[in-house]
Coordinates of N, CA and C in Angstrom, one line a residue:
V50 N 7.7 43.1 -13.3 CA 7.4 42.0 -14.3 C 6.1 42.3 -14.9
C51 N 6.1 42.3 -16.3 CA 4.8 42.5 -17.0 C 4.2 41.2 -17.4
K52 N 3.0 41.0 -17.2 CA 2.3 39.8 -17.4 C 1.0 40.1 -18.2
E53 N 0.9 39.4 -19.4 CA -0.3 39.6 -20.2 C -1.4 38.6 -19.7
D54 N -2.6 39.2 -19.5 CA -3.7 38.4 -19.0 C -4.6 37.6 -20.0
G55 N -4.2 37.7 -21.3 CA -4.9 37.0 -22.3 C -6.0 37.8 -23.0
F56 N -6.3 38.9 -22.4 CA -7.4 39.8 -23.1 C -6.8 41.0 -23.7
G57 N -5.5 41.0 -23.9 CA -4.8 42.1 -24.6 C -4.2 43.2 -23.6
S58 N -4.6 43.1 -22.3 CA -4.0 44.1 -21.4 C -2.9 43.5 -20.6
E59 N -2.0 44.3 -20.1 CA -0.9 43.8 -19.4 C -1.0 44.2 -17.9
K60 N -0.6 43.3 -17.1 CA -0.6 43.5 -15.6 C 0.8 43.6 -15.1
I61 N 1.1 44.6 -14.3 CA 2.5 44.8 -13.8 C 2.5 44.2 -12.4
I62 N 3.4 43.2 -12.1 CA 3.5 42.6 -10.8 C 4.9 43.0 -10.3
V63 N 4.9 43.5 -9.1 CA 6.1 44.0 -8.5 C 6.6 43.0 -7.4
Y64 N 7.8 42.5 -7.5 CA 8.3 41.5 -6.6 C 9.4 42.2 -5.8
T65 N 9.5 42.0 -4.5 CA 10.6 42.5 -3.7 C 11.6 41.4 -3.4
V66 N 12.9 41.7 -3.5 CA 13.9 40.8 -3.2 C 14.0 40.7 -1.7
G67 N 13.8 39.5 -1.2 CA 13.8 39.3 0.3 C 15.2 38.8 0.7
A68 N 15.9 38.1 -0.1 CA 17.1 37.5 0.2 C 17.9 37.1 -1.0
V69 N 19.2 37.1 -0.9 CA 20.0 36.7 -2.0 C 20.9 35.5 -1.5
T70 N 20.9 34.4 -2.1 CA 21.6 33.2 -1.7 C 22.7 32.9 -2.6
K71 N 23.7 32.2 -2.1 CA 24.8 31.7 -3.0 C 24.5 30.3 -3.4
S72 N 24.7 30.1 -4.7 CA 24.4 28.7 -5.2 C 25.5 27.8 -4.8
R73 N 25.1 26.7 -4.1 CA 26.1 25.7 -3.6 C 25.9 24.4 -4.4
T74 N 27.0 23.9 -4.8 CA 26.9 22.7 -5.7 C 26.5 21.5 -4.9
Q75 N 26.8 21.4 -3.7 CA 26.4 20.2 -2.9 C 25.1 20.3 -2.2
S76 N 24.3 21.4 -2.4 CA 23.1 21.6 -1.7 C 22.0 20.7 -2.2
A77 N 21.2 20.3 -1.2 CA 20.0 19.4 -1.5 C 18.9 20.3 -2.0
I78 N 18.9 21.6 -1.8 CA 17.9 22.5 -2.3 C 18.4 23.3 -3.4
I79 N 17.8 23.1 -4.6 CA 18.2 23.8 -5.8 C 17.0 24.5 -6.3
F80 N 17.1 25.9 -6.4 CA 16.0 26.7 -6.9 C 16.5 27.9 -7.6
D81 N 15.6 28.4 -8.5 CA 15.9 29.6 -9.3 C 15.5 30.8 -8.5
G82 N 14.4 30.7 -7.8 CA 13.9 31.8 -7.0 C 12.8 31.4 -6.1
L83 N 12.7 32.0 -4.9 CA 11.6 31.7 -4.0 C 10.7 32.9 -4.0
V84 N 9.4 32.7 -4.1 CA 8.5 33.9 -4.2 C 7.4 33.7 -3.1
C85 N 7.1 34.8 -2.4 CA 6.0 34.8 -1.5 C 5.0 35.8 -2.1
D86 N 3.9 35.4 -2.4 CA 2.8 36.2 -3.0 C 1.7 36.3 -2.0
P87 N 1.6 37.3 -1.1 CA 0.5 37.4 -0.1 C -0.9 37.3 -0.6
E88 N -1.1 37.8 -1.9 CA -2.5 37.7 -2.4 C -2.9 36.3 -2.7
N89 N -2.0 35.4 -3.1 CA -2.3 34.1 -3.4 C -1.9 33.1 -2.3
N90 N -1.4 33.5 -1.2 CA -1.1 32.6 -0.1 C -2.3 32.4 0.7
W91 N -2.9 31.2 0.7 CA -4.1 31.0 1.4 C -3.9 30.3 2.8
G92 N -2.7 30.5 3.3 CA -2.4 30.0 4.6 C -2.0 28.6 4.7
G93 N -1.7 28.0 3.5 CA -1.3 26.6 3.5 C 0.1 26.4 3.7
P94 N 0.6 25.2 3.9 CA 2.0 25.0 4.1 C 2.8 25.1 2.9
T95 N 4.1 25.3 3.0 CA 5.0 25.2 1.9 C 5.6 23.9 1.8
L96 N 5.5 23.2 0.7 CA 6.0 21.9 0.5 C 7.3 22.0 -0.3
L97 N 8.3 21.2 0.1 CA 9.6 21.2 -0.6 C 9.9 19.8 -1.1
M98 N 10.1 19.7 -2.4 CA 10.5 18.5 -3.0 C 12.0 18.4 -3.1
M99 N 12.5 17.3 -2.6 CA 14.0 17.2 -2.5 C 14.4 16.0 -3.4
P100 N 15.7 15.9 -3.8 CA 16.2 14.8 -4.5 C 16.0 13.5 -3.7
V101 N 16.0 12.4 -4.5 CA 15.6 11.1 -3.9 C 16.6 10.6 -2.8
H102 N 17.8 10.8 -2.9 CA 18.8 10.3 -1.9 C 19.3 11.3 -0.9
T103 N 18.4 12.2 -0.5 CA 18.7 13.2 0.4 C 18.6 12.7 1.8
D104 N 19.6 13.0 2.7 CA 19.6 12.5 4.1 C 18.7 13.5 4.8
R105 N 17.4 13.1 5.1 CA 16.5 14.0 5.7 C 16.9 14.4 7.2
S106 N 17.5 13.5 7.9 CA 17.8 13.9 9.3 C 19.0 14.9 9.3
Q107 N 19.9 14.8 8.4 CA 21.0 15.8 8.3 C 20.4 17.1 7.8
F108 N 19.5 17.1 6.9 CA 18.8 18.3 6.4 C 18.0 19.0 7.5
E109 N 17.3 18.2 8.3 CA 16.6 18.7 9.5 C 17.5 19.4 10.5
E110 N 18.6 18.8 10.8 CA 19.6 19.4 11.7 C 20.1 20.7 11.2
K111 N 20.4 20.7 9.9 CA 20.9 22.0 9.3 C 19.9 23.1 9.4
V112 N 18.7 22.8 9.1 CA 17.6 23.8 9.1 C 17.4 24.3 10.5
K113 N 17.4 23.4 11.5 CA 17.2 23.9 12.9 C 18.4 24.6 13.4
K114 N 19.6 24.3 12.9 CA 20.8 25.0 13.3 C 20.8 26.4 12.8
D115 N 20.4 26.6 11.5 CA 20.4 27.9 10.9 C 19.3 28.8 11.4
R116 N 18.2 28.2 12.0 CA 17.1 29.0 12.6 C 16.5 29.9 11.5
I117 N 16.1 29.3 10.4 CA 15.4 30.1 9.4 C 14.0 30.5 9.8
P118 N 13.7 31.8 9.7 CA 12.4 32.2 10.2 C 11.2 31.7 9.4
T119 N 10.1 31.4 10.1 CA 8.9 30.8 9.5 C 7.7 31.5 10.0
L120 N 6.6 31.3 9.4 CA 5.3 31.8 9.9 C 4.7 31.0 11.0
A121 N 5.3 29.8 11.2 CA 4.7 28.8 12.2 C 5.5 28.9 13.5
G122 N 6.0 30.1 13.8 CA 6.8 30.2 15.1 C 8.1 29.6 15.0
G123 N 8.8 29.5 13.9 CA 10.1 28.9 13.8 C 10.1 27.4 13.8
Q124 N 9.0 26.8 13.5 CA 9.0 25.3 13.5 C 8.8 24.8 12.1
Y125 N 9.6 23.8 11.8 CA 9.5 23.0 10.6 C 9.1 21.6 10.9
Y126 N 8.3 21.0 10.0 CA 7.9 19.6 10.2 C 8.4 18.8 9.0
F127 N 9.2 17.8 9.3 CA 9.8 17.0 8.2 C 9.1 15.7 8.1
Y128 N 8.4 15.5 6.9 CA 7.7 14.2 6.7 C 8.0 13.9 5.2
S129 N 8.1 12.6 5.0 CA 8.3 12.1 3.6 C 6.9 12.2 2.9
F130 N 6.9 12.0 1.6 CA 5.7 12.1 0.9 C 4.7 10.9 1.3
D131 N 5.3 9.7 1.5 CA 4.5 8.6 1.9 C 3.8 8.8 3.3
Q132 N 4.6 9.4 4.2 CA 4.0 9.7 5.6 C 2.9 10.8 5.5
S133 N 3.1 11.8 4.6 CA 2.1 12.8 4.6 C 0.8 12.5 3.9
I134 N 0.8 11.4 3.1 CA -0.5 11.0 2.5 C -1.0 9.7 3.1
S135 N -0.4 9.1 4.0 CA -0.9 7.9 4.6 C -2.1 8.2 5.5
S136 N -2.9 7.2 5.7 CA -4.1 7.4 6.5 C -3.8 7.5 8.0
T137 N -2.7 7.0 8.4 CA -2.3 7.0 9.9 C -1.5 8.2 10.3
Y138 N -1.3 9.1 9.3 CA -0.5 10.3 9.6 C -1.3 11.3 10.4
N139 N -0.8 11.8 11.5 CA -1.5 12.8 12.3 C -1.0 14.2 12.0
Q140 N -1.8 15.0 11.5 CA -1.4 16.4 11.1 C -1.2 17.3 12.4
Q141 N -0.2 18.1 12.4 CA 0.0 19.1 13.5 C -1.1 20.1 13.4
Q142 N -1.6 20.6 14.6 CA -2.6 21.6 14.6 C -1.9 23.0 14.5
L143 N -1.6 23.4 13.3 CA -0.9 24.7 13.2 C -2.0 25.8 13.1
N144 N -1.7 27.0 13.6 CA -2.7 28.0 13.6 C -3.0 28.6 12.2
Y145 N -2.2 28.4 11.2 CA -2.6 28.9 9.9 C -3.0 27.7 9.0
W146 N -3.0 26.5 9.5 CA -3.4 25.4 8.6 C -4.9 25.2 8.6
H147 N -5.5 25.2 7.4 CA -6.9 25.1 7.3 C -7.3 23.6 7.5
Y148 N -8.1 23.4 8.5 CA -8.6 22.0 8.8 C -10.1 22.1 9.2
R149 N -10.8 21.0 9.0 CA -12.2 21.1 9.3 C -12.5 21.1 10.8
K150 N -13.5 21.8 11.2 CA -13.8 21.9 12.6 C -14.9 20.9 13.0
N151 N -14.5 20.1 14.0 CA -15.4 19.0 14.3 C -16.7 19.5 14.9
S152 N -16.7 20.6 15.6 CA -17.9 21.1 16.2 C -18.9 21.5 15.1
L153 N -18.4 22.0 14.0 CA -19.3 22.4 12.9 C -19.9 21.1 12.3
L154 N -19.1 20.1 12.1 CA -19.7 18.8 11.6 C -20.7 18.2 12.6
L155 N -20.5 18.4 13.9 CA -21.5 17.9 14.9 C -22.8 18.7 14.8
V156 N -22.7 20.0 14.6 CA -23.9 20.8 14.4 C -24.7 20.4 13.2
G157 N -24.0 20.1 12.1 CA -24.6 19.6 10.9 C -25.3 18.3 11.1
L158 N -24.6 17.4 11.8 CA -25.2 16.0 12.1 C -26.5 16.1 12.9
I159 N -26.4 17.0 13.9 CA -27.6 17.1 14.8 C -28.8 17.8 14.0
S160 N -28.5 18.7 13.2 CA -29.5 19.3 12.3 C -30.1 18.3 11.4
A161 N -29.3 17.5 10.8 CA -29.9 16.4 9.9 C -30.7 15.4 10.7
I162 N -30.3 15.1 11.9 CA -31.1 14.1 12.7 C -32.4 14.8 13.1
L163 N -32.4 16.1 13.4 CA -33.7 16.8 13.8 C -34.6 16.8 12.6
V164 N -34.1 17.1 11.4 CA -34.9 17.2 10.2 C -35.5 15.8 9.9
F165 N -34.7 14.7 10.1 CA -35.2 13.4 9.9 C -36.3 13.0 10.9
L166 N -36.1 13.4 12.2 CA -37.1 13.1 13.2 C -38.4 13.9 12.9
T167 N -38.3 15.1 12.5 CA -39.5 15.9 12.1 C -40.2 15.2 11.0
A168 N -39.5 14.8 10.0 CA -40.2 14.1 8.8 C -40.9 12.8 9.3
V169 N -40.2 12.0 10.1 CA -40.9 10.8 10.6 C -42.1 11.1 11.4
F170 N -42.0 12.1 12.3 CA -43.2 12.5 13.1 C -44.3 13.0 12.2
N171 N -44.0 13.8 11.2 CA -45.1 14.3 10.3 C -45.7 13.1 9.6
Y172 N -44.9 12.1 9.1 CA -45.5 11.0 8.4 C -46.4 10.2 9.3
V173 N -46.0 9.9 10.6 CA -46.8 9.2 11.5 C -48.1 9.9 11.8
N174 N -48.0 11.2 12.0 CA -49.1 12.1 12.3 C -50.1 12.1 11.2
M175 N -49.6 12.2 9.9 CA -50.5 12.2 8.8 C -51.2 10.8 8.6
S176 N -50.5 9.7 8.9 CA -51.1 8.4 8.9 C -52.2 8.2 9.9
F177 N -51.9 8.6 11.1 CA -52.9 8.5 12.2 C -54.1 9.4 11.8
S178 N -53.9 10.6 11.3 CA -54.9 11.5 10.9 C -55.8 10.8 9.8
R179 N -55.2 10.2 8.9 CA -56.0 9.5 7.8 C -56.8 8.4 8.4
V180 N -56.2 7.6 9.3 CA -56.9 6.5 9.9 C -58.1 7.0 10.7
L181 N -57.9 8.0 11.5 CA -59.0 8.6 12.3 C -60.1 9.2 11.5
Q182 N -59.7 9.8 10.3 CA -60.7 10.3 9.4 C -61.6 9.1 8.9
Q183 N -61.0 8.0 8.6 CA -61.7 6.8 8.1 C -62.6 6.2 9.2
V184 N -62.1 6.2 10.4 CA -62.9 5.7 11.5 C -64.1 6.6 11.8
K185 N -63.8 7.9 11.7 CA -64.9 8.9 11.8 C -66.0 8.7 10.7
A186 N -65.5 8.5 9.5 CA -66.5 8.3 8.4 C -67.3 7.0 8.6
L187 N -66.6 5.9 9.1 CA -67.3 4.6 9.4 C -68.4 4.8 10.5
H188 N -68.0 5.5 11.5 CA -69.0 5.8 12.6 C -70.2 6.6 12.1
T189 N -69.9 7.6 11.2 CA -71.0 8.4 10.7 C -71.9 7.6 9.8
Q190 N -71.3 6.7 9.0 CA -72.1 5.8 8.1 C -72.9 4.8 9.0
K191 N -72.3 4.3 10.1 CA -73.1 3.4 10.9 C -74.2 4.1 11.6
L192 N -74.0 5.3 12.0 CA -75.0 6.1 12.6 C -76.2 6.4 11.7
M193 N -75.9 6.5 10.4 CA -76.9 6.8 9.4 C -77.6 5.5 9.0
G194 N -77.2 4.4 9.5 CA -77.9 3.1 9.2 C -77.2 2.2 8.3
A195 N -75.9 2.4 8.0 CA -75.2 1.5 7.1 C -74.8 0.2 7.9
R196 N -74.7 -0.9 7.3 CA -74.3 -2.1 8.0 C -72.9 -2.5 7.8

């Protein structure tokens, strides 16, 4: 496939046919082609949008029966769109799924607290230093005869 990049040069992209499927009229999955591009695959999940009135449990049984190979060790997770964006939805810990690491957040929090405590200690230290300087100046003035 030739693709123009907008600067007048063409880039040739080679796709390899991994499978040929028969088009089925009653299928819930309708596609023109499925492409896996390893250069642009950042390890995220593949999401599949299905027609509104699809029986999800029947589709799940069919996929598990066919044993379609996956990168996740042959596991598929079936969730509706509402379930996947709700705040109570618990995401599976898949080895290729990018998620934030709690230990890294904890290290950042501890660092921020240490910086804050250092700033507070410096402020208190500078305040006491200024007060002690003033007391020292008063004692010096009193020693010199000031009232």
